[in-house]
């Protein structure tokens, strides 16, 4: 490894190694153009009074008391995150997290399309930091599904009802990760301010975090913004 990279902080090491490993020519095929980003409205942040000063360098201007994000920097950061995730996916699994109501269905649809794991209902405490305990719940979910698929002949209505209620509870929490067997190589959070529990656990066990950060958020809580 390059000596210059070795002397970098961990976050910068990951980014530098990723840039060396990935052919950036493939990035442009998958990243929206500047015009597409502007058309989708990603340049609009929150009200000026709700801003986080740490986001200052990513803010272009303000209009009608709303901060306007510098989308050229958004595009640069998007390319950096894309390249990192492409490399991380080659080493293991990516976990997408979006538990806000507005993001839930989009996260599920996009993750399934990408063949990735997802959490889109509620972050279960200890999901990553106490995974062996959570794994018991995942195994139980799979076991109940198998039992229901094989049929409920010989079971009482009460037993079947109880099984279905337990399946609904577990499926709501774990449907997107029920075959997860080891910690992901990276996690993507849709809202860095909202998904604090997921971010906290990832930091404890050293999982790199990619996150969407708005003008009211702290950009320092994620590794790739």
PDB file of C-alpha atoms in Angstrom:
ATOM      1  CA  UNK A   1       0.000   0.000   0.000  1.00  0.00           C
ATOM      2  CA  UNK A   2       1.147   3.554  -0.709  1.00  0.00           C
ATOM      3  CA  UNK A   3       2.888   5.098   2.337  1.00  0.00           C
ATOM      4  CA  UNK A   4       0.838   8.259   1.875  1.00  0.00           C
ATOM      5  CA  UNK A   5      -2.348   6.198   2.301  1.00  0.00           C
ATOM      6  CA  UNK A   6      -1.028   4.380   5.375  1.00  0.00           C
ATOM      7  CA  UNK A   7      -0.493   7.708   7.128  1.00  0.00           C
ATOM      8  CA  UNK A   8      -4.076   8.858   6.456  1.00  0.00           C
ATOM      9  CA  UNK A   9      -6.913   8.635   9.020  1.00  0.00           C
ATOM     10  CA  UNK A  10      -9.054   5.484   8.622  1.00  0.00           C
ATOM     11  CA  UNK A  11     -11.887   7.235   6.771  1.00  0.00           C
ATOM     12  CA  UNK A  12      -9.491   8.736   4.235  1.00  0.00           C
ATOM     13  CA  UNK A  13      -7.705   5.384   3.855  1.00  0.00           C
ATOM     14  CA  UNK A  14     -10.963   3.672   2.885  1.00  0.00           C
ATOM     15  CA  UNK A  15     -11.775   6.374   0.345  1.00  0.00           C
ATOM     16  CA  UNK A  16      -8.270   6.346  -1.155  1.00  0.00           C
ATOM     17  CA  UNK A  17      -8.126   2.564  -1.421  1.00  0.00           C
ATOM     18  CA  UNK A  18     -11.573   2.559  -3.022  1.00  0.00           C
ATOM     19  CA  UNK A  19     -10.545   5.138  -5.607  1.00  0.00           C
ATOM     20  CA  UNK A  20      -7.525   2.995  -6.456  1.00  0.00           C
ATOM     21  CA  UNK A  21      -9.580  -0.184  -6.744  1.00  0.00           C
ATOM     22  CA  UNK A  22     -12.512   1.087  -8.784  1.00  0.00           C
ATOM     23  CA  UNK A  23     -12.550   2.103 -12.408  1.00  0.00           C
ATOM     24  CA  UNK A  24     -14.205   5.511 -12.241  1.00  0.00           C
ATOM     25  CA  UNK A  25     -15.175   5.308 -15.895  1.00  0.00           C
ATOM     26  CA  UNK A  26     -18.077   3.059 -14.875  1.00  0.00           C
ATOM     27  CA  UNK A  27     -19.425   5.615 -12.426  1.00  0.00           C
ATOM     28  CA  UNK A  28     -20.880   8.012 -14.978  1.00  0.00           C
ATOM     29  CA  UNK A  29     -23.199   5.284 -16.282  1.00  0.00           C
ATOM     30  CA  UNK A  30     -24.944   4.985 -12.925  1.00  0.00           C
ATOM     31  CA  UNK A  31     -24.866   8.491 -11.453  1.00  0.00           C
ATOM     32  CA  UNK A  32     -27.525  11.136 -12.265  1.00  0.00           C
ATOM     33  CA  UNK A  33     -26.369  14.221 -14.121  1.00  0.00           C
ATOM     34  CA  UNK A  34     -26.297  17.644 -12.500  1.00  0.00           C
ATOM     35  CA  UNK A  35     -29.402  18.587 -14.484  1.00  0.00           C
ATOM     36  CA  UNK A  36     -31.265  15.498 -13.276  1.00  0.00           C
ATOM     37  CA  UNK A  37     -30.403  16.251  -9.656  1.00  0.00           C
ATOM     38  CA  UNK A  38     -31.653  19.822 -10.012  1.00  0.00           C
ATOM     39  CA  UNK A  39     -34.830  18.649 -11.740  1.00  0.00           C
ATOM     40  CA  UNK A  40     -35.574  16.270  -8.849  1.00  0.00           C
ATOM     41  CA  UNK A  41     -35.209  19.129  -6.345  1.00  0.00           C
ATOM     42  CA  UNK A  42     -32.379  17.764  -4.207  1.00  0.00           C
ATOM     43  CA  UNK A  43     -30.964  21.280  -3.952  1.00  0.00           C
ATOM     44  CA  UNK A  44     -33.633  22.374  -1.476  1.00  0.00           C
ATOM     45  CA  UNK A  45     -32.612  22.035   2.161  1.00  0.00           C
ATOM     46  CA  UNK A  46     -34.447  22.954   5.333  1.00  0.00           C
ATOM     47  CA  UNK A  47     -35.443  26.339   6.692  1.00  0.00           C
ATOM     48  CA  UNK A  48     -32.466  28.554   7.454  1.00  0.00           C
ATOM     49  CA  UNK A  49     -33.342  28.639  11.167  1.00  0.00           C
ATOM     50  CA  UNK A  50     -33.069  24.830  11.369  1.00  0.00           C
ATOM     51  CA  UNK A  51     -29.610  24.490   9.885  1.00  0.00           C
ATOM     52  CA  UNK A  52     -26.571  22.732  11.305  1.00  0.00           C
ATOM     53  CA  UNK A  53     -23.503  25.021  10.995  1.00  0.00           C
ATOM     54  CA  UNK A  54     -21.357  21.994  10.106  1.00  0.00           C
ATOM     55  CA  UNK A  55     -23.207  21.924   6.772  1.00  0.00           C
ATOM     56  CA  UNK A  56     -21.979  25.410   5.877  1.00  0.00           C
ATOM     57  CA  UNK A  57     -19.501  24.249   3.231  1.00  0.00           C
ATOM     58  CA  UNK A  58     -22.231  22.316   1.389  1.00  0.00           C
ATOM     59  CA  UNK A  59     -24.680  25.235   1.219  1.00  0.00           C
ATOM     60  CA  UNK A  60     -24.691  27.377  -1.906  1.00  0.00           C
ATOM     61  CA  UNK A  61     -27.163  30.097  -0.923  1.00  0.00           C
ATOM     62  CA  UNK A  62     -30.540  30.718   0.691  1.00  0.00           C
ATOM     63  CA  UNK A  63     -33.845  31.625  -0.938  1.00  0.00           C
ATOM     64  CA  UNK A  64     -37.120  32.457   0.762  1.00  0.00           C
ATOM     65  CA  UNK A  65     -35.546  31.445   4.080  1.00  0.00           C
ATOM     66  CA  UNK A  66     -34.673  27.992   2.671  1.00  0.00           C
ATOM     67  CA  UNK A  67     -31.091  26.838   2.309  1.00  0.00           C
ATOM     68  CA  UNK A  68     -30.001  25.863  -1.191  1.00  0.00           C
ATOM     69  CA  UNK A  69     -27.512  22.984  -1.338  1.00  0.00           C
ATOM     70  CA  UNK A  70     -24.485  23.178  -3.634  1.00  0.00           C
ATOM     71  CA  UNK A  71     -25.452  20.334  -5.968  1.00  0.00           C
ATOM     72  CA  UNK A  72     -22.009  20.201  -7.580  1.00  0.00           C
ATOM     73  CA  UNK A  73     -20.721  19.011  -4.198  1.00  0.00           C
ATOM     74  CA  UNK A  74     -23.665  16.630  -3.928  1.00  0.00           C
ATOM     75  CA  UNK A  75     -22.614  15.103  -7.243  1.00  0.00           C
ATOM     76  CA  UNK A  76     -18.980  14.748  -6.162  1.00  0.00           C
ATOM     77  CA  UNK A  77     -19.992  13.070  -2.908  1.00  0.00           C
ATOM     78  CA  UNK A  78     -22.464  10.827  -4.718  1.00  0.00           C
ATOM     79  CA  UNK A  79     -19.702   9.543  -7.003  1.00  0.00           C
ATOM     80  CA  UNK A  80     -17.438   8.937  -4.021  1.00  0.00           C
ATOM     81  CA  UNK A  81     -20.186   7.013  -2.190  1.00  0.00           C
ATOM     82  CA  UNK A  82     -21.041   5.020  -5.317  1.00  0.00           C
ATOM     83  CA  UNK A  83     -17.458   3.909  -5.818  1.00  0.00           C
ATOM     84  CA  UNK A  84     -17.112   2.928  -2.177  1.00  0.00           C
ATOM     85  CA  UNK A  85     -20.367   0.931  -2.204  1.00  0.00           C
ATOM     86  CA  UNK A  86     -19.400  -0.841  -5.398  1.00  0.00           C
ATOM     87  CA  UNK A  87     -16.174  -1.995  -3.773  1.00  0.00           C
ATOM     88  CA  UNK A  88     -17.902  -2.854  -0.468  1.00  0.00           C
ATOM     89  CA  UNK A  89     -20.523  -4.932  -2.285  1.00  0.00           C
ATOM     90  CA  UNK A  90     -17.748  -6.967  -3.909  1.00  0.00           C
ATOM     91  CA  UNK A  91     -16.597  -7.988  -0.410  1.00  0.00           C
ATOM     92  CA  UNK A  92     -19.964  -8.735   1.165  1.00  0.00           C
ATOM     93  CA  UNK A  93     -23.464  -7.372   1.676  1.00  0.00           C
ATOM     94  CA  UNK A  94     -24.878  -3.838   1.835  1.00  0.00           C
ATOM     95  CA  UNK A  95     -27.648  -2.971   4.290  1.00  0.00           C
ATOM     96  CA  UNK A  96     -30.058  -0.139   3.441  1.00  0.00           C
ATOM     97  CA  UNK A  97     -31.939   1.551   6.275  1.00  0.00           C
ATOM     98  CA  UNK A  98     -34.915   3.851   5.806  1.00  0.00           C
ATOM     99  CA  UNK A  99     -37.578   3.615   8.503  1.00  0.00           C
ATOM    100  CA  UNK A 100     -39.341   6.916   7.871  1.00  0.00           C
ATOM    101  CA  UNK A 101     -42.796   6.407   6.424  1.00  0.00           C
ATOM    102  CA  UNK A 102     -41.916   8.370   3.272  1.00  0.00           C
ATOM    103  CA  UNK A 103     -38.878   6.192   2.577  1.00  0.00           C
ATOM    104  CA  UNK A 104     -40.114   2.749   3.640  1.00  0.00           C
ATOM    105  CA  UNK A 105     -41.562   1.465   0.350  1.00  0.00           C
ATOM    106  CA  UNK A 106     -38.787   3.020  -1.749  1.00  0.00           C
ATOM    107  CA  UNK A 107     -36.100   1.371   0.388  1.00  0.00           C
ATOM    108  CA  UNK A 108     -37.788  -2.015   0.127  1.00  0.00           C
ATOM    109  CA  UNK A 109     -38.269  -1.816  -3.646  1.00  0.00           C
ATOM    110  CA  UNK A 110     -34.774  -0.512  -4.339  1.00  0.00           C
ATOM    111  CA  UNK A 111     -33.050  -3.001  -2.037  1.00  0.00           C
ATOM    112  CA  UNK A 112     -34.841  -6.000  -3.525  1.00  0.00           C
ATOM    113  CA  UNK A 113     -33.944  -4.787  -7.015  1.00  0.00           C
ATOM    114  CA  UNK A 114     -30.298  -4.432  -5.983  1.00  0.00           C
ATOM    115  CA  UNK A 115     -30.197  -7.762  -4.155  1.00  0.00           C
ATOM    116  CA  UNK A 116     -29.378  -5.990  -0.900  1.00  0.00           C
ATOM    117  CA  UNK A 117     -30.618  -6.334   2.674  1.00  0.00           C
ATOM    118  CA  UNK A 118     -32.897  -3.677   4.141  1.00  0.00           C
ATOM    119  CA  UNK A 119     -34.610  -2.409   7.285  1.00  0.00           C
ATOM    120  CA  UNK A 120     -37.650  -0.286   6.469  1.00  0.00           C
ATOM    121  CA  UNK A 121     -39.973  -0.557   9.467  1.00  0.00           C
ATOM    122  CA  UNK A 122     -38.131  -0.060  12.750  1.00  0.00           C
ATOM    123  CA  UNK A 123     -34.527  -0.507  13.777  1.00  0.00           C
ATOM    124  CA  UNK A 124     -34.463  -3.319  16.341  1.00  0.00           C
ATOM    125  CA  UNK A 125     -32.026  -2.449  19.116  1.00  0.00           C
ATOM    126  CA  UNK A 126     -28.903  -4.616  19.028  1.00  0.00           C
ATOM    127  CA  UNK A 127     -29.544  -5.701  15.454  1.00  0.00           C
ATOM    128  CA  UNK A 128     -25.832  -5.486  14.690  1.00  0.00           C
ATOM    129  CA  UNK A 129     -24.159  -5.172  18.088  1.00  0.00           C
ATOM    130  CA  UNK A 130     -26.031  -8.169  19.526  1.00  0.00           C
ATOM    131  CA  UNK A 131     -26.563 -10.090  16.308  1.00  0.00           C
ATOM    132  CA  UNK A 132     -26.422 -13.580  17.854  1.00  0.00           C
ATOM    133  CA  UNK A 133     -29.553 -12.801  19.865  1.00  0.00           C
ATOM    134  CA  UNK A 134     -31.274 -11.253  16.845  1.00  0.00           C
ATOM    135  CA  UNK A 135     -30.308 -14.335  14.808  1.00  0.00           C
ATOM    136  CA  UNK A 136     -32.610 -16.417  17.018  1.00  0.00           C
ATOM    137  CA  UNK A 137     -35.524 -14.210  15.951  1.00  0.00           C
ATOM    138  CA  UNK A 138     -34.519 -14.545  12.292  1.00  0.00           C
ATOM    139  CA  UNK A 139     -34.433 -18.330  12.618  1.00  0.00           C
ATOM    140  CA  UNK A 140     -37.834 -18.260  14.314  1.00  0.00           C
ATOM    141  CA  UNK A 141     -39.287 -16.170  11.480  1.00  0.00           C
ATOM    142  CA  UNK A 142     -38.015 -18.652   8.890  1.00  0.00           C
ATOM    143  CA  UNK A 143     -39.310 -21.576  10.958  1.00  0.00           C
ATOM    144  CA  UNK A 144     -42.824 -20.087  11.235  1.00  0.00           C
ATOM    145  CA  UNK A 145     -42.913 -19.333   7.506  1.00  0.00           C
ATOM    146  CA  UNK A 146     -41.932 -22.911   6.721  1.00  0.00           C
ATOM    147  CA  UNK A 147     -44.611 -24.261   9.081  1.00  0.00           C
ATOM    148  CA  UNK A 148     -47.308 -22.080   7.521  1.00  0.00           C
ATOM    149  CA  UNK A 149     -46.249 -23.091   4.013  1.00  0.00           C
ATOM    150  CA  UNK A 150     -46.386 -26.791   4.889  1.00  0.00           C
ATOM    151  CA  UNK A 151     -49.926 -26.397   6.213  1.00  0.00           C
ATOM    152  CA  UNK A 152     -51.676 -26.058   9.540  1.00  0.00           C
ATOM    153  CA  UNK A 153     -53.502 -29.367   9.617  1.00  0.00           C
ATOM    154  CA  UNK A 154     -53.732 -30.709  13.164  1.00  0.00           C
ATOM    155  CA  UNK A 155     -53.349 -27.276  14.775  1.00  0.00           C
ATOM    156  CA  UNK A 156     -56.138 -25.461  16.583  1.00  0.00           C
ATOM    157  CA  UNK A 157     -57.478 -22.120  15.383  1.00  0.00           C
ATOM    158  CA  UNK A 158     -55.861 -20.509  18.433  1.00  0.00           C
ATOM    159  CA  UNK A 159     -52.453 -21.987  17.565  1.00  0.00           C
ATOM    160  CA  UNK A 160     -52.721 -20.865  13.950  1.00  0.00           C
ATOM    161  CA  UNK A 161     -53.816 -17.363  14.992  1.00  0.00           C
ATOM    162  CA  UNK A 162     -50.913 -17.134  17.436  1.00  0.00           C
ATOM    163  CA  UNK A 163     -48.455 -18.255  14.750  1.00  0.00           C
ATOM    164  CA  UNK A 164     -49.746 -15.693  12.276  1.00  0.00           C
ATOM    165  CA  UNK A 165     -49.530 -12.855  14.806  1.00  0.00           C
ATOM    166  CA  UNK A 166     -45.960 -13.835  15.695  1.00  0.00           C
ATOM    167  CA  UNK A 167     -45.078 -14.059  11.998  1.00  0.00           C
ATOM    168  CA  UNK A 168     -46.511 -10.573  11.361  1.00  0.00           C
ATOM    169  CA  UNK A 169     -44.484  -9.110  14.237  1.00  0.00           C
ATOM    170  CA  UNK A 170     -41.227 -10.718  13.180  1.00  0.00           C
ATOM    171  CA  UNK A 171     -41.778 -10.110   9.471  1.00  0.00           C
ATOM    172  CA  UNK A 172     -42.376  -6.398  10.073  1.00  0.00           C
ATOM    173  CA  UNK A 173     -39.008  -6.121  11.814  1.00  0.00           C
ATOM    174  CA  UNK A 174     -36.867  -8.601   9.938  1.00  0.00           C
ATOM    175  CA  UNK A 175     -38.326  -9.362   6.489  1.00  0.00           C
ATOM    176  CA  UNK A 176     -35.458  -7.531   4.780  1.00  0.00           C
ATOM    177  CA  UNK A 177     -32.671  -9.274   6.708  1.00  0.00           C
ATOM    178  CA  UNK A 178     -33.994 -12.745   7.523  1.00  0.00           C
ATOM    179  CA  UNK A 179     -31.187 -14.471   5.583  1.00  0.00           C
ATOM    180  CA  UNK A 180     -28.442 -12.188   6.945  1.00  0.00           C
ATOM    181  CA  UNK A 181     -25.673 -14.332   8.448  1.00  0.00           C
ATOM    182  CA  UNK A 182     -22.887 -11.834   9.109  1.00  0.00           C
ATOM    183  CA  UNK A 183     -22.396  -8.111   9.539  1.00  0.00           C
ATOM    184  CA  UNK A 184     -22.678  -6.020   6.347  1.00  0.00           C
ATOM    185  CA  UNK A 185     -19.613  -4.460   4.754  1.00  0.00           C
ATOM    186  CA  UNK A 186     -21.429  -1.113   4.644  1.00  0.00           C
ATOM    187  CA  UNK A 187     -24.723   0.472   5.630  1.00  0.00           C
ATOM    188  CA  UNK A 188     -26.695   3.140   3.777  1.00  0.00           C
ATOM    189  CA  UNK A 189     -29.048   5.369   5.788  1.00  0.00           C
ATOM    190  CA  UNK A 190     -31.640   7.503   4.026  1.00  0.00           C
ATOM    191  CA  UNK A 191     -31.693  10.139   6.771  1.00  0.00           C
ATOM    192  CA  UNK A 192     -28.602  10.547   8.946  1.00  0.00           C
ATOM    193  CA  UNK A 193     -30.540  12.599  11.480  1.00  0.00           C
ATOM    194  CA  UNK A 194     -33.414  10.121  11.822  1.00  0.00           C
ATOM    195  CA  UNK A 195     -31.529   6.813  11.835  1.00  0.00           C
ATOM    196  CA  UNK A 196     -29.441   7.531  14.940  1.00  0.00           C
ATOM    197  CA  UNK A 197     -29.788   4.048  16.426  1.00  0.00           C
ATOM    198  CA  UNK A 198     -28.458   2.338  13.299  1.00  0.00           C
ATOM    199  CA  UNK A 199     -25.566   4.789  13.047  1.00  0.00           C
ATOM    200  CA  UNK A 200     -24.675   4.346  16.729  1.00  0.00           C
ATOM    201  CA  UNK A 201     -24.450   0.565  16.370  1.00  0.00           C
ATOM    202  CA  UNK A 202     -22.383   0.746  13.188  1.00  0.00           C
ATOM    203  CA  UNK A 203     -19.871   3.037  14.835  1.00  0.00           C
ATOM    204  CA  UNK A 204     -19.511   0.634  17.763  1.00  0.00           C
ATOM    205  CA  UNK A 205     -18.485  -2.255  15.533  1.00  0.00           C
ATOM    206  CA  UNK A 206     -16.735  -0.353  12.751  1.00  0.00           C
ATOM    207  CA  UNK A 207     -19.157  -0.648   9.834  1.00  0.00           C
ATOM    208  CA  UNK A 208     -18.694   2.205   7.293  1.00  0.00           C
ATOM    209  CA  UNK A 209     -21.774   4.414   6.914  1.00  0.00           C
ATOM    210  CA  UNK A 210     -23.065   6.086   3.764  1.00  0.00           C
ATOM    211  CA  UNK A 211     -25.825   8.575   4.514  1.00  0.00           C
ATOM    212  CA  UNK A 212     -28.053  11.220   2.995  1.00  0.00           C
ATOM    213  CA  UNK A 213     -27.411  14.389   4.969  1.00  0.00           C
ATOM    214  CA  UNK A 214     -29.674  17.425   4.849  1.00  0.00           C
ATOM    215  CA  UNK A 215     -28.883  20.977   5.920  1.00  0.00           C
ATOM    216  CA  UNK A 216     -30.189  20.309   9.444  1.00  0.00           C
ATOM    217  CA  UNK A 217     -27.916  17.296   9.981  1.00  0.00           C
ATOM    218  CA  UNK A 218     -24.411  16.677  11.305  1.00  0.00           C
ATOM    219  CA  UNK A 219     -22.294  15.453   8.365  1.00  0.00           C
ATOM    220  CA  UNK A 220     -19.638  14.085  10.725  1.00  0.00           C
ATOM    221  CA  UNK A 221     -21.798  11.146  11.883  1.00  0.00           C
ATOM    222  CA  UNK A 222     -21.399   9.317   8.562  1.00  0.00           C
ATOM    223  CA  UNK A 223     -18.289   8.283   6.642  1.00  0.00           C
ATOM    224  CA  UNK A 224     -19.566   9.028   3.123  1.00  0.00           C
ATOM    225  CA  UNK A 225     -22.159  11.799   2.770  1.00  0.00           C
TER     226      UNK A 225
END
